[in-house]
PDB file of C-alpha atoms in Angstrom:
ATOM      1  CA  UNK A 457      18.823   9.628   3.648  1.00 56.00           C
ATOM      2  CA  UNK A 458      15.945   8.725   5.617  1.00 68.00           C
ATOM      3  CA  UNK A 459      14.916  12.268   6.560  1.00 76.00           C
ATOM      4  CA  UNK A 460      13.198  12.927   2.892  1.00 84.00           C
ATOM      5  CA  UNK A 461       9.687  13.658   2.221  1.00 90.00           C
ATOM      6  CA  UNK A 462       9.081   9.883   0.676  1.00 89.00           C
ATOM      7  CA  UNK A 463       9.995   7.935   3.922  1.00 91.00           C
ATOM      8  CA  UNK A 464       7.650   9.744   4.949  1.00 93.00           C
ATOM      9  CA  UNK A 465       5.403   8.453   2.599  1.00 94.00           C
ATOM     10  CA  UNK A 466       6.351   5.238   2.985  1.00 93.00           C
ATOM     11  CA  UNK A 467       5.873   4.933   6.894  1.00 93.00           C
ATOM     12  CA  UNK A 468       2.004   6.475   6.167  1.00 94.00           C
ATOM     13  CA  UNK A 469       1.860   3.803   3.883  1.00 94.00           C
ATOM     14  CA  UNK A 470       3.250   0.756   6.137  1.00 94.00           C
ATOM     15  CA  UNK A 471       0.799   2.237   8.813  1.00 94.00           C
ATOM     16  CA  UNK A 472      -2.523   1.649   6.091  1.00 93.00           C
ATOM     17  CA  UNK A 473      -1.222  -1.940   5.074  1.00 92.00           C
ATOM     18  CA  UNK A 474       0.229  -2.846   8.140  1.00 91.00           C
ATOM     19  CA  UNK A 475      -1.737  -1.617  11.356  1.00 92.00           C
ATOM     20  CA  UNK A 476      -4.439  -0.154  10.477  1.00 89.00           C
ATOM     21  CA  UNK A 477      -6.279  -3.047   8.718  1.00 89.00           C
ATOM     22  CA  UNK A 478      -5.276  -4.998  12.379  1.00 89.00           C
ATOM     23  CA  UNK A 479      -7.828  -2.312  13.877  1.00 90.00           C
ATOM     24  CA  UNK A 480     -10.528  -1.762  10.788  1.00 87.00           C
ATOM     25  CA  UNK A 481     -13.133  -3.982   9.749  1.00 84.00           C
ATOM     26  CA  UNK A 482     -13.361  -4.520   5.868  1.00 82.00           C
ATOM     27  CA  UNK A 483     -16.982  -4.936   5.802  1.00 79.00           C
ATOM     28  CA  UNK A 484     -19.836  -6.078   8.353  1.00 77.00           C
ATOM     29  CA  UNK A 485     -21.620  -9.324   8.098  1.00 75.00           C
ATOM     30  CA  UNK A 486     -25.360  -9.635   7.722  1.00 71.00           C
ATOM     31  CA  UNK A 487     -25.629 -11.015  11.662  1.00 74.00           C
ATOM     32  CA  UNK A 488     -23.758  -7.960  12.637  1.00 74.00           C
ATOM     33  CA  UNK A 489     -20.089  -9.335  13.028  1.00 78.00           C
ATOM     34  CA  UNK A 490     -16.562  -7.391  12.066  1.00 81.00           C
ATOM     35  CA  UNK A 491     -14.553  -9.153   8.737  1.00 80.00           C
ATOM     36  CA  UNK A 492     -10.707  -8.336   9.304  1.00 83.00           C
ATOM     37  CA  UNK A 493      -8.356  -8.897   6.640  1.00 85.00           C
ATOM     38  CA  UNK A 494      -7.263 -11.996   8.694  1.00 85.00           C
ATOM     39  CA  UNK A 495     -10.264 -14.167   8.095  1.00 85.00           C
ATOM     40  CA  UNK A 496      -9.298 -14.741   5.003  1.00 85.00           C
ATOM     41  CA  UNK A 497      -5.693 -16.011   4.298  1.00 90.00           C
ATOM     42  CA  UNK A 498      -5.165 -14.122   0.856  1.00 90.00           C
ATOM     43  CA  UNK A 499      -6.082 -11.093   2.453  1.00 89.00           C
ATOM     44  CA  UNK A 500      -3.383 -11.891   4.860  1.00 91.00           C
ATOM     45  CA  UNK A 501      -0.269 -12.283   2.651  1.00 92.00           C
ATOM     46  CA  UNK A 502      -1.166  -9.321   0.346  1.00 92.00           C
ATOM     47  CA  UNK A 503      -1.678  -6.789   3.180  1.00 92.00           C
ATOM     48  CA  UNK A 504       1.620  -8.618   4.703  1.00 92.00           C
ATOM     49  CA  UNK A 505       4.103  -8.642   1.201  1.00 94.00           C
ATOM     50  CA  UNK A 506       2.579  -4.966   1.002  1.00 93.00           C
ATOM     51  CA  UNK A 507       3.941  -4.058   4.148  1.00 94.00           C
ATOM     52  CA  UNK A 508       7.094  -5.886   3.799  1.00 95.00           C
ATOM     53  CA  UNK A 509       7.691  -4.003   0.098  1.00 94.00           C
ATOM     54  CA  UNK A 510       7.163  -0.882   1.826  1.00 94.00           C
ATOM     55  CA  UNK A 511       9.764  -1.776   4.545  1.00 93.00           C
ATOM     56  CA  UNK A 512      12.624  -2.652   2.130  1.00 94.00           C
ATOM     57  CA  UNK A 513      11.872   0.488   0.249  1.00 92.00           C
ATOM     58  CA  UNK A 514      12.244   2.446   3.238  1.00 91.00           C
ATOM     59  CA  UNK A 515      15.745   0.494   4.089  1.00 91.00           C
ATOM     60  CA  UNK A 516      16.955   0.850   0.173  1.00 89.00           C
ATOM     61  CA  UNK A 517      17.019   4.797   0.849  1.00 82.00           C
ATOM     62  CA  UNK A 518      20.596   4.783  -1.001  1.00 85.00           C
ATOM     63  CA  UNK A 519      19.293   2.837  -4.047  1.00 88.00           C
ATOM     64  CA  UNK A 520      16.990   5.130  -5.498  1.00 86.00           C
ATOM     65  CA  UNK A 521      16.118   2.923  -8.597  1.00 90.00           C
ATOM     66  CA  UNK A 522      15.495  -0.078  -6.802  1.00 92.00           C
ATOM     67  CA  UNK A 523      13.060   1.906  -3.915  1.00 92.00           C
ATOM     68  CA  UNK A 524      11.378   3.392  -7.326  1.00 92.00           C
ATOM     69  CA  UNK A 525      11.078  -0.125  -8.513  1.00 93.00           C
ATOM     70  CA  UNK A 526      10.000  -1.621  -5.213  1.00 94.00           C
ATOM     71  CA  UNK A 527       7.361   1.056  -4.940  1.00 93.00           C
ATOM     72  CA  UNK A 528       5.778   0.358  -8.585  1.00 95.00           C
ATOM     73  CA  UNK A 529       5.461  -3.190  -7.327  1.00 95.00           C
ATOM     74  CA  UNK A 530       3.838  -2.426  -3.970  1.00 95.00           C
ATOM     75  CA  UNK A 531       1.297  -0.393  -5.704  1.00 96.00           C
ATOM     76  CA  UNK A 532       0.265  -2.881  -8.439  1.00 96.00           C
ATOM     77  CA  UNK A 533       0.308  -5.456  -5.534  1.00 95.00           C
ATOM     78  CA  UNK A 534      -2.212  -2.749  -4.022  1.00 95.00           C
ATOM     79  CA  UNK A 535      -4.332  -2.587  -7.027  1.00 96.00           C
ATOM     80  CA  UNK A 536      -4.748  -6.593  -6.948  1.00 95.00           C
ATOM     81  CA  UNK A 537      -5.913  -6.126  -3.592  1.00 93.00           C
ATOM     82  CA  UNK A 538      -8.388  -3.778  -3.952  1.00 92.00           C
ATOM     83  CA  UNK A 539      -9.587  -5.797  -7.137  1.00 92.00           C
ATOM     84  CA  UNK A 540     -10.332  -8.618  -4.727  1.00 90.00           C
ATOM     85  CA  UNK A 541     -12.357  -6.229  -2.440  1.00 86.00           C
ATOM     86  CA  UNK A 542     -14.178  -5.140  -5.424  1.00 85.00           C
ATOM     87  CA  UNK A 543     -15.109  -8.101  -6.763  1.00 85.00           C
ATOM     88  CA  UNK A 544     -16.029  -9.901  -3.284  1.00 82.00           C
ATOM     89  CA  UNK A 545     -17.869  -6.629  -2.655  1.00 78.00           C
ATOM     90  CA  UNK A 546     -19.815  -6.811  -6.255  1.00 77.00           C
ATOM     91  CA  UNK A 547     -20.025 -11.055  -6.845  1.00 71.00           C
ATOM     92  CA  UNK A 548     -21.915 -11.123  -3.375  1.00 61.00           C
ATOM     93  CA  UNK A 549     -23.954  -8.019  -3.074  1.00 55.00           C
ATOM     94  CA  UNK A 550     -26.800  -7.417  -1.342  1.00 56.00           C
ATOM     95  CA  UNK A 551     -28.347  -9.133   2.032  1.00 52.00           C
ATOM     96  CA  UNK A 552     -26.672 -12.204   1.544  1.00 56.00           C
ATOM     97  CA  UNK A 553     -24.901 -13.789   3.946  1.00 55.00           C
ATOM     98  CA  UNK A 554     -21.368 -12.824   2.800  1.00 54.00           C
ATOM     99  CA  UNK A 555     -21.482  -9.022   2.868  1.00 49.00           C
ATOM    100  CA  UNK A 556     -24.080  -6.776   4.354  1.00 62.00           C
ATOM    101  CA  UNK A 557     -22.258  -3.547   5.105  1.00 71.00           C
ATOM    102  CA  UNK A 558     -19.032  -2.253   3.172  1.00 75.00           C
ATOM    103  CA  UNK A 559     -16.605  -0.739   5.993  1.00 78.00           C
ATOM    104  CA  UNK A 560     -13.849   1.487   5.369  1.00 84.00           C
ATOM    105  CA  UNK A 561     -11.370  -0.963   5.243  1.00 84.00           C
ATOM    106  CA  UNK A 562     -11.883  -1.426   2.122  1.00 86.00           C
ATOM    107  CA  UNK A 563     -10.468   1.864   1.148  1.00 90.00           C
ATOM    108  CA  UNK A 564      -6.786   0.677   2.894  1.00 91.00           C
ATOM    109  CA  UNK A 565      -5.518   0.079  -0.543  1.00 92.00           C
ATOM    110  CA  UNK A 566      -6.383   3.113  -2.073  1.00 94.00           C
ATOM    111  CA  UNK A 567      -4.777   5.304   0.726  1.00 94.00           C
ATOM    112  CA  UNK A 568      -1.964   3.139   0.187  1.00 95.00           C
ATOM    113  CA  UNK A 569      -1.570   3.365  -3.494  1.00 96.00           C
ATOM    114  CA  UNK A 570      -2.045   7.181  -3.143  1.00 96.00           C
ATOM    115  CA  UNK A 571       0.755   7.121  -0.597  1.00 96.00           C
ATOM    116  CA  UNK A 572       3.367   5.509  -2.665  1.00 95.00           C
ATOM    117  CA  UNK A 573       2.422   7.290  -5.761  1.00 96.00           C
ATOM    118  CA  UNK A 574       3.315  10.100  -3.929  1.00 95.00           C
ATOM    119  CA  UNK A 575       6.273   8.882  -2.065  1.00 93.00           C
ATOM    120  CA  UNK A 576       7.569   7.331  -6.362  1.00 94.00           C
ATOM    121  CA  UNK A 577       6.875  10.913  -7.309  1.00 94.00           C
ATOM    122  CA  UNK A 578       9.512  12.175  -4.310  1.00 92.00           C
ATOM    123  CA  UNK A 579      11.821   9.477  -5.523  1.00 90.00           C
ATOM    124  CA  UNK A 580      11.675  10.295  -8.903  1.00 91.00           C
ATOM    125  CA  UNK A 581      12.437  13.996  -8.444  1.00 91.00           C
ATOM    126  CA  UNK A 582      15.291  13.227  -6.321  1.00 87.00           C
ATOM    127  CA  UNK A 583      17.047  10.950  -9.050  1.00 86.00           C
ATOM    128  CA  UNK A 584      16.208  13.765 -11.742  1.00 87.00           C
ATOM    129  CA  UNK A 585      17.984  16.297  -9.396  1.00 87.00           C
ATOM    130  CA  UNK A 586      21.230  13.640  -8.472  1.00 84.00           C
ATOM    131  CA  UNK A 587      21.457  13.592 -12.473  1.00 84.00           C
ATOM    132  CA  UNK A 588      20.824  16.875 -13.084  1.00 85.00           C
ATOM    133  CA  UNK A 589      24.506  17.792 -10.930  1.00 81.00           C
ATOM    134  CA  UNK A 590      26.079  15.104 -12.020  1.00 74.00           C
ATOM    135  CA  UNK A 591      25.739  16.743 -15.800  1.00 73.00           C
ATOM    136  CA  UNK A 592      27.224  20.110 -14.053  1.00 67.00           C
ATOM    137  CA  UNK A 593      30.223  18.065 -12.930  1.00 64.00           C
TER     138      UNK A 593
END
């Protein structure tokens, strides 16, 4: 059913990967110029297969196993993604050219993975409680 507490979840979580980063820099440039996620193509298809993941979990509401799946993937796909931020953010540190100012966009991912860990944990108590009356039956 779509009115439960991890659709919820879910939609916060397609809002961090897939409108907010549209509107937040990831970091600032040394001359003072915005870096979106889109100046960079793998930036691009991770925030856009993270958003699509968290779509089909949202549709698979009446396969619980497969959304719990789905989710697990969309948050290791999150952790790759902020790996990449960290290690742009650490390989070129400093005034250089690359990176000047970290923004807040860089934080997307971990909003996100905190969403669907939360919205895996809803899951996973709903299947516990579908089992748990099908053992009364």
């Amino acid at each position: 059913m779509l009115q439960r507490i991890q659709t919820i979840y879910l939609l916060l979580a397609f809002a961090v990967t897939g409108i907010l980063p549209f509107f937040i820099s990831l970091w600032t440039m040394a001359d003072g110029s915005a870096y979106f996620f889109m100046q960079n193509q793998v930036y691009v298809v991770l925030f856009g297969l993270s958003t699509t993941l968290t779509l089909l979990s949202v549709v698979s509401y009446k396969k619980r196993q497969n959304q719990f799946v789905i989710g697990r993937l969309n948050i290791i796909l999150n952790l790759i993604l902020l790996g990449l931020f960290v290690y742009r953010s650490l390989n070129v540190s400093g005034e250089t050219l690359a990176v000047s100012e970290k923004g807040i966009g860089m934080f997307l991912p971990i909003v996100a993975i905190v969403l669907l860990v939360l919205a895996n944990k809803a899951i996973k108590k709903d299947e516990d409680l579908v089992k748990s009356v099908d053992r009364l039956r």
